Amino acid sequence: MGEDSDEGGSAVDEGEVGGGPADGRDGEAAGGVDYAARAAEVLGFSRWWQIAAAAGMMAAVSPYQYVWSSIEQPLADSLDIALPALGAVFSFYVVFQSLSQFPAGKWRDSRGPGALTFLAALLAGGGYIGLAYATSLWQLYLLYSLGAVGVGIVYTVAVNTAVKWFPDRTGLTTGVGTMAFAAGSALVVPYVRANATVSAYSDVLRNVGLGILVVTLVGSFLLRDPPTDWLDRQNGGDDGDEAGDEGLAASIRGRNYSTREMLSTWQFWLLYAMFIAMASADLIVIANVVRFAENFGLAALVATLSATLLPVAAGVSRLILGEAIDRFSRKRVMAGSFLLAGLFRIGLVGAGEAGNGAVFVAFVLGAMFFSSPLYVFFPSLLADYYGAANSSGNYAVLYTAKVGGGVFSGTVAGYLVATLGWTPTFTLGGGLALAAGLAVFALRPPSGSGLKTGGPAATD
């Protein structure tokens, strides 16, 4: 039932299947479906409060990913551990953050987000607090991995809160949450960098952990999911072209695929390969930007600015390009973004070799601006192709591709730097982004999705 052919793909080859036709007013689609009013009837208040809660939680747990490059040196100095050994800590983080999302997503789709996010608060907050008292390498591995599970739960819940409540504006609202995940650490990085000493880092880690705990606990009490019938439509239909459905977003209008059915389509596996490539390109900069700048003998200010502004560029881009994929062709925006991400990474290498600190920082910002929206593009496109009903579980499976990116940016990158040097390693990251950009043009909805008969979104 989930098998594919090329039949009917031409109608949407250029990405006309959008997140949902919106005419600029919150929730009111071109087909007359007022999503905002229906959500307010269910919640008793604006659905944007769900996005605010999700974004707050995402910002709170962001230090696990975006502050790591700033805390690894004081951790290494304090515990007398070589930096290459700590590279594996980040790889463990990516593995556990990614793999935890599938069981979390399946639980959330069937039972809601409440208890799950409460557990995430304890794991993510407790993990960072525990780092302040770690005395050996195995404790770092354990604590960062447990915290990563909490981050993974928060991530899949937050992203799919946008998918479930905002089928008409998936790109923008997913962008808000993932922007918070990237930019939320911008205030933390200067604080950590200013206290990145053996004597001060324990207090820093404990304070950050307490902040994570409090914010995620509050979020766990606020989040809820819409009922399956909130749009007065039966879920799981095979056709997606029932009368009156024309005004619905693609993720609601099309067929809802189970995870097993999704895995039988070639589109999923192409998306999976693209995700690995882009996550590798993205994470290699995030995890190594400080050491990369120091390798070229650039000033300490350049490394600090790069580490501080990197999450800002990543966050802002998710909001801007998230809105763009709601208004324009998903595929064209996605392809252009990935191709530019690759070119900026190659330019970043040139700026480092030239010793130009200002250009180096500029290219770090450009590289992150165009690669980080991968966390907006993929859940939006996946929901379009495979439906919103099982979005948490389905996207969690796709998100496991980040494991490949984490292994590349941590363990593999460490090996490549030791054997080949920084320049070939970062250039390879640029090449992966370019390959993902070119692969976008092969995408089209699955032939059984029911979307082949849909016309272009009103926002195209």
PDB file of N, CA, C and O in Angstrom, residues 345-402:
ATOM      1  N   ARG A 345      30.419  27.053   3.631  1.00  0.00           N
ATOM      2  CA  ARG A 345      31.391  26.233   4.358  1.00  0.00           C
ATOM      3  C   ARG A 345      32.731  26.190   3.644  1.00  0.00           C
ATOM      4  O   ARG A 345      33.783  26.232   4.281  1.00  0.00           O
ATOM      5  N   ILE A 346      32.678  26.092   2.351  1.00  0.00           N
ATOM      6  CA  ILE A 346      33.936  26.117   1.596  1.00  0.00           C
ATOM      7  C   ILE A 346      34.597  27.488   1.734  1.00  0.00           C
ATOM      8  O   ILE A 346      35.815  27.599   1.897  1.00  0.00           O
ATOM      9  N   GLY A 347      33.799  28.557   1.703  1.00  0.00           N
ATOM     10  CA  GLY A 347      34.347  29.893   1.906  1.00  0.00           C
ATOM     11  C   GLY A 347      34.916  30.082   3.296  1.00  0.00           C
ATOM     12  O   GLY A 347      35.902  30.812   3.487  1.00  0.00           O
ATOM     13  N   LEU A 348      34.320  29.418   4.290  1.00  0.00           N
ATOM     14  CA  LEU A 348      34.806  29.484   5.663  1.00  0.00           C
ATOM     15  C   LEU A 348      36.233  28.955   5.766  1.00  0.00           C
ATOM     16  O   LEU A 348      37.084  29.534   6.468  1.00  0.00           O
ATOM     17  N   VAL A 349      36.500  27.884   5.059  1.00  0.00           N
ATOM     18  CA  VAL A 349      37.855  27.328   5.045  1.00  0.00           C
ATOM     19  C   VAL A 349      38.832  28.336   4.461  1.00  0.00           C
ATOM     20  O   VAL A 349      39.925  28.565   4.993  1.00  0.00           O
ATOM     21  N   GLY A 350      38.439  28.977   3.345  1.00  0.00           N
ATOM     22  CA  GLY A 350      39.308  29.968   2.724  1.00  0.00           C
ATOM     23  C   GLY A 350      39.582  31.152   3.635  1.00  0.00           C
ATOM     24  O   GLY A 350      40.713  31.658   3.698  1.00  0.00           O
ATOM     25  N   ALA A 351      38.551  31.599   4.371  1.00  0.00           N
ATOM     26  CA  ALA A 351      38.734  32.730   5.281  1.00  0.00           C
ATOM     27  C   ALA A 351      39.698  32.372   6.399  1.00  0.00           C
ATOM     28  O   ALA A 351      40.526  33.199   6.816  1.00  0.00           O
ATOM     29  N   GLY A 352      39.614  31.142   6.900  1.00  0.00           N
ATOM     30  CA  GLY A 352      40.529  30.716   7.947  1.00  0.00           C
ATOM     31  C   GLY A 352      41.959  30.647   7.460  1.00  0.00           C
ATOM     32  O   GLY A 352      42.887  31.100   8.138  1.00  0.00           O
ATOM     33  N   GLU A 353      42.156  30.096   6.268  1.00  0.00           N
ATOM     34  CA  GLU A 353      43.504  29.992   5.723  1.00  0.00           C
ATOM     35  C   GLU A 353      44.101  31.363   5.432  1.00  0.00           C
ATOM     36  O   GLU A 353      45.313  31.559   5.529  1.00  0.00           O
ATOM     37  N   ALA A 354      43.234  32.332   5.084  1.00  0.00           N
ATOM     38  CA  ALA A 354      43.704  33.696   4.823  1.00  0.00           C
ATOM     39  C   ALA A 354      43.941  34.470   6.108  1.00  0.00           C
ATOM     40  O   ALA A 354      44.508  35.571   6.079  1.00  0.00           O
ATOM     41  N   GLY A 355      43.482  33.927   7.247  1.00  0.00           N
ATOM     42  CA  GLY A 355      43.680  34.594   8.520  1.00  0.00           C
ATOM     43  C   GLY A 355      42.817  35.823   8.711  1.00  0.00           C
ATOM     44  O   GLY A 355      43.147  36.703   9.517  1.00  0.00           O
ATOM     45  N   ASN A 356      41.721  35.914   7.991  1.00  0.00           N
ATOM     46  CA  ASN A 356      40.836  37.071   8.064  1.00  0.00           C
ATOM     47  C   ASN A 356      39.707  36.782   9.058  1.00  0.00           C
ATOM     48  O   ASN A 356      38.744  36.095   8.740  1.00  0.00           O
ATOM     49  N   GLY A 357      39.837  37.320  10.269  1.00  0.00           N
ATOM     50  CA  GLY A 357      38.887  37.026  11.319  1.00  0.00           C
ATOM     51  C   GLY A 357      37.480  37.519  11.032  1.00  0.00           C
ATOM     52  O   GLY A 357      36.497  36.823  11.298  1.00  0.00           O
ATOM     53  N   ALA A 358      37.356  38.738  10.469  1.00  0.00           N
ATOM     54  CA  ALA A 358      36.034  39.309  10.194  1.00  0.00           C
ATOM     55  C   ALA A 358      35.288  38.475   9.166  1.00  0.00           C
ATOM     56  O   ALA A 358      34.097  38.176   9.322  1.00  0.00           O
ATOM     57  N   VAL A 359      35.980  38.089   8.105  1.00  0.00           N
ATOM     58  CA  VAL A 359      35.351  37.268   7.066  1.00  0.00           C
ATOM     59  C   VAL A 359      35.032  35.883   7.622  1.00  0.00           C
ATOM     60  O   VAL A 359      33.999  35.291   7.295  1.00  0.00           O
ATOM     61  N   PHE A 360      35.898  35.361   8.467  1.00  0.00           N
ATOM     62  CA  PHE A 360      35.661  34.057   9.087  1.00  0.00           C
ATOM     63  C   PHE A 360      34.333  34.067   9.855  1.00  0.00           C
ATOM     64  O   PHE A 360      33.494  33.176   9.686  1.00  0.00           O
ATOM     65  N   VAL A 361      34.128  35.078  10.693  1.00  0.00           N
ATOM     66  CA  VAL A 361      32.882  35.170  11.461  1.00  0.00           C
ATOM     67  C   VAL A 361      31.684  35.296  10.528  1.00  0.00           C
ATOM     68  O   VAL A 361      30.647  34.655  10.721  1.00  0.00           O
ATOM     69  N   ALA A 362      31.832  36.117   9.469  1.00  0.00           N
ATOM     70  CA  ALA A 362      30.736  36.311   8.519  1.00  0.00           C
ATOM     71  C   ALA A 362      30.354  35.006   7.834  1.00  0.00           C
ATOM     72  O   ALA A 362      29.165  34.701   7.646  1.00  0.00           O
ATOM     73  N   PHE A 363      31.375  34.219   7.469  1.00  0.00           N
ATOM     74  CA  PHE A 363      31.088  32.960   6.791  1.00  0.00           C
ATOM     75  C   PHE A 363      30.541  31.903   7.756  1.00  0.00           C
ATOM     76  O   PHE A 363      29.772  31.026   7.341  1.00  0.00           O
ATOM     77  N   VAL A 364      30.921  31.963   9.032  1.00  0.00           N
ATOM     78  CA  VAL A 364      30.294  31.090  10.025  1.00  0.00           C
ATOM     79  C   VAL A 364      28.798  31.383  10.085  1.00  0.00           C
ATOM     80  O   VAL A 364      27.960  30.468  10.073  1.00  0.00           O
ATOM     81  N   LEU A 365      28.452  32.674  10.119  1.00  0.00           N
ATOM     82  CA  LEU A 365      27.041  33.057  10.179  1.00  0.00           C
ATOM     83  C   LEU A 365      26.297  32.619   8.925  1.00  0.00           C
ATOM     84  O   LEU A 365      25.177  32.104   9.003  1.00  0.00           O
ATOM     85  N   GLY A 366      26.901  32.823   7.748  1.00  0.00           N
ATOM     86  CA  GLY A 366      26.251  32.401   6.511  1.00  0.00           C
ATOM     87  C   GLY A 366      26.082  30.894   6.439  1.00  0.00           C
ATOM     88  O   GLY A 366      25.025  30.387   6.022  1.00  0.00           O
ATOM     89  N   ALA A 367      27.124  30.167   6.843  1.00  0.00           N
ATOM     90  CA  ALA A 367      27.056  28.708   6.806  1.00  0.00           C
ATOM     91  C   ALA A 367      25.928  28.187   7.691  1.00  0.00           C
ATOM     92  O   ALA A 367      25.155  27.303   7.304  1.00  0.00           O
ATOM     93  N   MET A 368      25.808  28.757   8.892  1.00  0.00           N
ATOM     94  CA  MET A 368      24.775  28.294   9.818  1.00  0.00           C
ATOM     95  C   MET A 368      23.385  28.781   9.408  1.00  0.00           C
ATOM     96  O   MET A 368      22.388  28.085   9.613  1.00  0.00           O
ATOM     97  N   PHE A 369      23.308  29.977   8.834  1.00  0.00           N
ATOM     98  CA  PHE A 369      22.014  30.514   8.415  1.00  0.00           C
ATOM     99  C   PHE A 369      21.336  29.592   7.406  1.00  0.00           C
ATOM    100  O   PHE A 369      20.116  29.392   7.449  1.00  0.00           O
ATOM    101  N   PHE A 370      22.124  29.008   6.511  1.00  0.00           N
ATOM    102  CA  PHE A 370      21.517  28.211   5.449  1.00  0.00           C
ATOM    103  C   PHE A 370      21.491  26.708   5.733  1.00  0.00           C
ATOM    104  O   PHE A 370      20.780  25.974   5.042  1.00  0.00           O
ATOM    105  N   SER A 371      22.226  26.237   6.728  1.00  0.00           N
ATOM    106  CA  SER A 371      22.163  24.798   7.034  1.00  0.00           C
ATOM    107  C   SER A 371      21.188  24.490   8.165  1.00  0.00           C
ATOM    108  O   SER A 371      20.495  23.461   8.142  1.00  0.00           O
ATOM    109  N   SER A 372      21.076  25.364   9.155  1.00  0.00           N
ATOM    110  CA  SER A 372      20.254  25.068  10.327  1.00  0.00           C
ATOM    111  C   SER A 372      18.769  24.903  10.032  1.00  0.00           C
ATOM    112  O   SER A 372      18.087  24.166  10.760  1.00  0.00           O
ATOM    113  N   PRO A 373      18.196  25.548   8.994  1.00  0.00           N
ATOM    114  CA  PRO A 373      16.774  25.299   8.704  1.00  0.00           C
ATOM    115  C   PRO A 373      16.454  23.877   8.277  1.00  0.00           C
ATOM    116  O   PRO A 373      15.289  23.569   8.021  1.00  0.00           O
ATOM    117  N   LEU A 374      17.456  23.017   8.186  1.00  0.00           N
ATOM    118  CA  LEU A 374      17.151  21.613   7.893  1.00  0.00           C
ATOM    119  C   LEU A 374      16.166  21.075   8.922  1.00  0.00           C
ATOM    120  O   LEU A 374      15.331  20.212   8.608  1.00  0.00           O
ATOM    121  N   TYR A 375      16.198  21.588  10.157  1.00  0.00           N
ATOM    122  CA  TYR A 375      15.302  21.116  11.209  1.00  0.00           C
ATOM    123  C   TYR A 375      13.905  21.720  11.096  1.00  0.00           C
ATOM    124  O   TYR A 375      13.011  21.378  11.879  1.00  0.00           O
ATOM    125  N   VAL A 376      13.717  22.603  10.130  1.00  0.00           N
ATOM    126  CA  VAL A 376      12.393  23.115   9.780  1.00  0.00           C
ATOM    127  C   VAL A 376      11.909  22.456   8.496  1.00  0.00           C
ATOM    128  O   VAL A 376      10.760  22.032   8.389  1.00  0.00           O
ATOM    129  N   PHE A 377      12.796  22.359   7.519  1.00  0.00           N
ATOM    130  CA  PHE A 377      12.427  21.814   6.213  1.00  0.00           C
ATOM    131  C   PHE A 377      11.944  20.372   6.311  1.00  0.00           C
ATOM    132  O   PHE A 377      10.899  20.010   5.756  1.00  0.00           O
ATOM    133  N   PHE A 378      12.711  19.528   6.997  1.00  0.00           N
ATOM    134  CA  PHE A 378      12.400  18.105   6.998  1.00  0.00           C
ATOM    135  C   PHE A 378      11.088  17.757   7.710  1.00  0.00           C
ATOM    136  O   PHE A 378      10.293  16.986   7.167  1.00  0.00           O
ATOM    137  N   PRO A 379      10.803  18.274   8.919  1.00  0.00           N
ATOM    138  CA  PRO A 379       9.502  17.928   9.517  1.00  0.00           C
ATOM    139  C   PRO A 379       8.324  18.472   8.728  1.00  0.00           C
ATOM    140  O   PRO A 379       7.264  17.830   8.665  1.00  0.00           O
ATOM    141  N   SER A 380       8.486  19.643   8.109  1.00  0.00           N
ATOM    142  CA  SER A 380       7.388  20.212   7.318  1.00  0.00           C
ATOM    143  C   SER A 380       7.112  19.361   6.089  1.00  0.00           C
ATOM    144  O   SER A 380       5.959  19.028   5.786  1.00  0.00           O
ATOM    145  N   LEU A 381       8.161  19.000   5.361  1.00  0.00           N
ATOM    146  CA  LEU A 381       7.992  18.209   4.151  1.00  0.00           C
ATOM    147  C   LEU A 381       7.507  16.799   4.483  1.00  0.00           C
ATOM    148  O   LEU A 381       6.676  16.232   3.770  1.00  0.00           O
ATOM    149  N   LEU A 382       8.014  16.241   5.580  1.00  0.00           N
ATOM    150  CA  LEU A 382       7.596  14.897   5.979  1.00  0.00           C
ATOM    151  C   LEU A 382       6.108  14.875   6.333  1.00  0.00           C
ATOM    152  O   LEU A 382       5.390  13.937   5.974  1.00  0.00           O
ATOM    153  N   ALA A 383       5.633  15.908   7.032  1.00  0.00           N
ATOM    154  CA  ALA A 383       4.206  15.974   7.376  1.00  0.00           C
ATOM    155  C   ALA A 383       3.353  16.138   6.125  1.00  0.00           C
ATOM    156  O   ALA A 383       2.268  15.568   6.022  1.00  0.00           O
ATOM    157  N   ASP A 384       3.826  16.918   5.146  1.00  0.00           N
ATOM    158  CA  ASP A 384       3.112  17.053   3.882  1.00  0.00           C
ATOM    159  C   ASP A 384       2.972  15.708   3.192  1.00  0.00           C
ATOM    160  O   ASP A 384       1.897  15.337   2.714  1.00  0.00           O
ATOM    161  N   TYR A 385       4.061  14.968   3.105  1.00  0.00           N
ATOM    162  CA  TYR A 385       4.081  13.716   2.356  1.00  0.00           C
ATOM    163  C   TYR A 385       3.352  12.584   3.074  1.00  0.00           C
ATOM    164  O   TYR A 385       2.718  11.744   2.427  1.00  0.00           O
ATOM    165  N   TYR A 386       3.457  12.534   4.417  1.00  0.00           N
ATOM    166  CA  TYR A 386       2.985  11.359   5.149  1.00  0.00           C
ATOM    167  C   TYR A 386       1.885  11.643   6.172  1.00  0.00           C
ATOM    168  O   TYR A 386       1.466  10.733   6.883  1.00  0.00           O
ATOM    169  N   GLY A 387       1.401  12.882   6.266  1.00  0.00           N
ATOM    170  CA  GLY A 387       0.281  13.213   7.129  1.00  0.00           C
ATOM    171  C   GLY A 387       0.696  13.634   8.528  1.00  0.00           C
ATOM    172  O   GLY A 387       1.814  13.378   8.976  1.00  0.00           O
ATOM    173  N   ALA A 388      -0.249  14.284   9.231  1.00  0.00           N
ATOM    174  CA  ALA A 388       0.025  14.843  10.559  1.00  0.00           C
ATOM    175  C   ALA A 388      -0.305  13.901  11.700  1.00  0.00           C
ATOM    176  O   ALA A 388       0.214  14.059  12.799  1.00  0.00           O
ATOM    177  N   ALA A 389      -1.162  12.910  11.473  1.00  0.00           N
ATOM    178  CA  ALA A 389      -1.656  12.088  12.581  1.00  0.00           C
ATOM    179  C   ALA A 389      -0.536  11.347  13.299  1.00  0.00           C
ATOM    180  O   ALA A 389      -0.549  11.217  14.524  1.00  0.00           O
ATOM    181  N   ASN A 390       0.445  10.839  12.553  1.00  0.00           N
ATOM    182  CA  ASN A 390       1.556  10.087  13.142  1.00  0.00           C
ATOM    183  C   ASN A 390       2.870  10.847  13.026  1.00  0.00           C
ATOM    184  O   ASN A 390       3.945  10.251  12.948  1.00  0.00           O
ATOM    185  N   SER A 391       2.781  12.168  13.032  1.00  0.00           N
ATOM    186  CA  SER A 391       3.953  12.992  12.741  1.00  0.00           C
ATOM    187  C   SER A 391       5.070  12.825  13.760  1.00  0.00           C
ATOM    188  O   SER A 391       6.254  12.847  13.404  1.00  0.00           O
ATOM    189  N   SER A 392       4.735  12.664  15.035  1.00  0.00           N
ATOM    190  CA  SER A 392       5.788  12.548  16.056  1.00  0.00           C
ATOM    191  C   SER A 392       6.626  11.296  15.837  1.00  0.00           C
ATOM    192  O   SER A 392       7.856  11.351  15.804  1.00  0.00           O
ATOM    193  N   GLY A 393       5.959  10.160  15.693  1.00  0.00           N
ATOM    194  CA  GLY A 393       6.682   8.914  15.477  1.00  0.00           C
ATOM    195  C   GLY A 393       7.417   8.892  14.152  1.00  0.00           C
ATOM    196  O   GLY A 393       8.560   8.440  14.073  1.00  0.00           O
ATOM    197  N   ASN A 394       6.763   9.397  13.089  1.00  0.00           N
ATOM    198  CA  ASN A 394       7.393   9.374  11.770  1.00  0.00           C
ATOM    199  C   ASN A 394       8.623  10.268  11.706  1.00  0.00           C
ATOM    200  O   ASN A 394       9.666   9.888  11.167  1.00  0.00           O
ATOM    201  N   TYR A 395       8.499  11.481  12.246  1.00  0.00           N
ATOM    202  CA  TYR A 395       9.662  12.382  12.204  1.00  0.00           C
ATOM    203  C   TYR A 395      10.773  11.873  13.120  1.00  0.00           C
ATOM    204  O   TYR A 395      11.955  12.054  12.822  1.00  0.00           O
ATOM    205  N   ALA A 396      10.400  11.206  14.214  1.00  0.00           N
ATOM    206  CA  ALA A 396      11.425  10.658  15.092  1.00  0.00           C
ATOM    207  C   ALA A 396      12.276   9.629  14.369  1.00  0.00           C
ATOM    208  O   ALA A 396      13.493   9.545  14.587  1.00  0.00           O
ATOM    209  N   VAL A 397      11.653   8.838  13.480  1.00  0.00           N
ATOM    210  CA  VAL A 397      12.416   7.867  12.702  1.00  0.00           C
ATOM    211  C   VAL A 397      13.373   8.597  11.752  1.00  0.00           C
ATOM    212  O   VAL A 397      14.553   8.240  11.643  1.00  0.00           O
ATOM    213  N   LEU A 398      12.877   9.621  11.066  1.00  0.00           N
ATOM    214  CA  LEU A 398      13.752  10.385  10.182  1.00  0.00           C
ATOM    215  C   LEU A 398      14.872  11.060  10.968  1.00  0.00           C
ATOM    216  O   LEU A 398      16.017  11.113  10.514  1.00  0.00           O
ATOM    217  N   TYR A 399      14.562  11.525  12.163  1.00  0.00           N
ATOM    218  CA  TYR A 399      15.541  12.254  12.964  1.00  0.00           C
ATOM    219  C   TYR A 399      16.697  11.364  13.419  1.00  0.00           C
ATOM    220  O   TYR A 399      17.754  11.868  13.789  1.00  0.00           O
ATOM    221  N   THR A 400      16.506  10.036  13.401  1.00  0.00           N
ATOM    222  CA  THR A 400      17.629   9.162  13.756  1.00  0.00           C
ATOM    223  C   THR A 400      18.792   9.336  12.797  1.00  0.00           C
ATOM    224  O   THR A 400      19.919   8.951  13.111  1.00  0.00           O
ATOM    225  N   ALA A 401      18.536   9.943  11.635  1.00  0.00           N
ATOM    226  CA  ALA A 401      19.619  10.222  10.696  1.00  0.00           C
ATOM    227  C   ALA A 401      20.637  11.179  11.301  1.00  0.00           C
ATOM    228  O   ALA A 401      21.795  11.231  10.863  1.00  0.00           O
ATOM    229  N   LYS A 402      20.215  11.932  12.311  1.00  0.00           N
ATOM    230  CA  LYS A 402      21.155  12.844  12.972  1.00  0.00           C
ATOM    231  C   LYS A 402      22.276  12.081  13.663  1.00  0.00           C
ATOM    232  O   LYS A 402      23.348  12.642  13.927  1.00  0.00           O
TER     233      LYS A 402
END
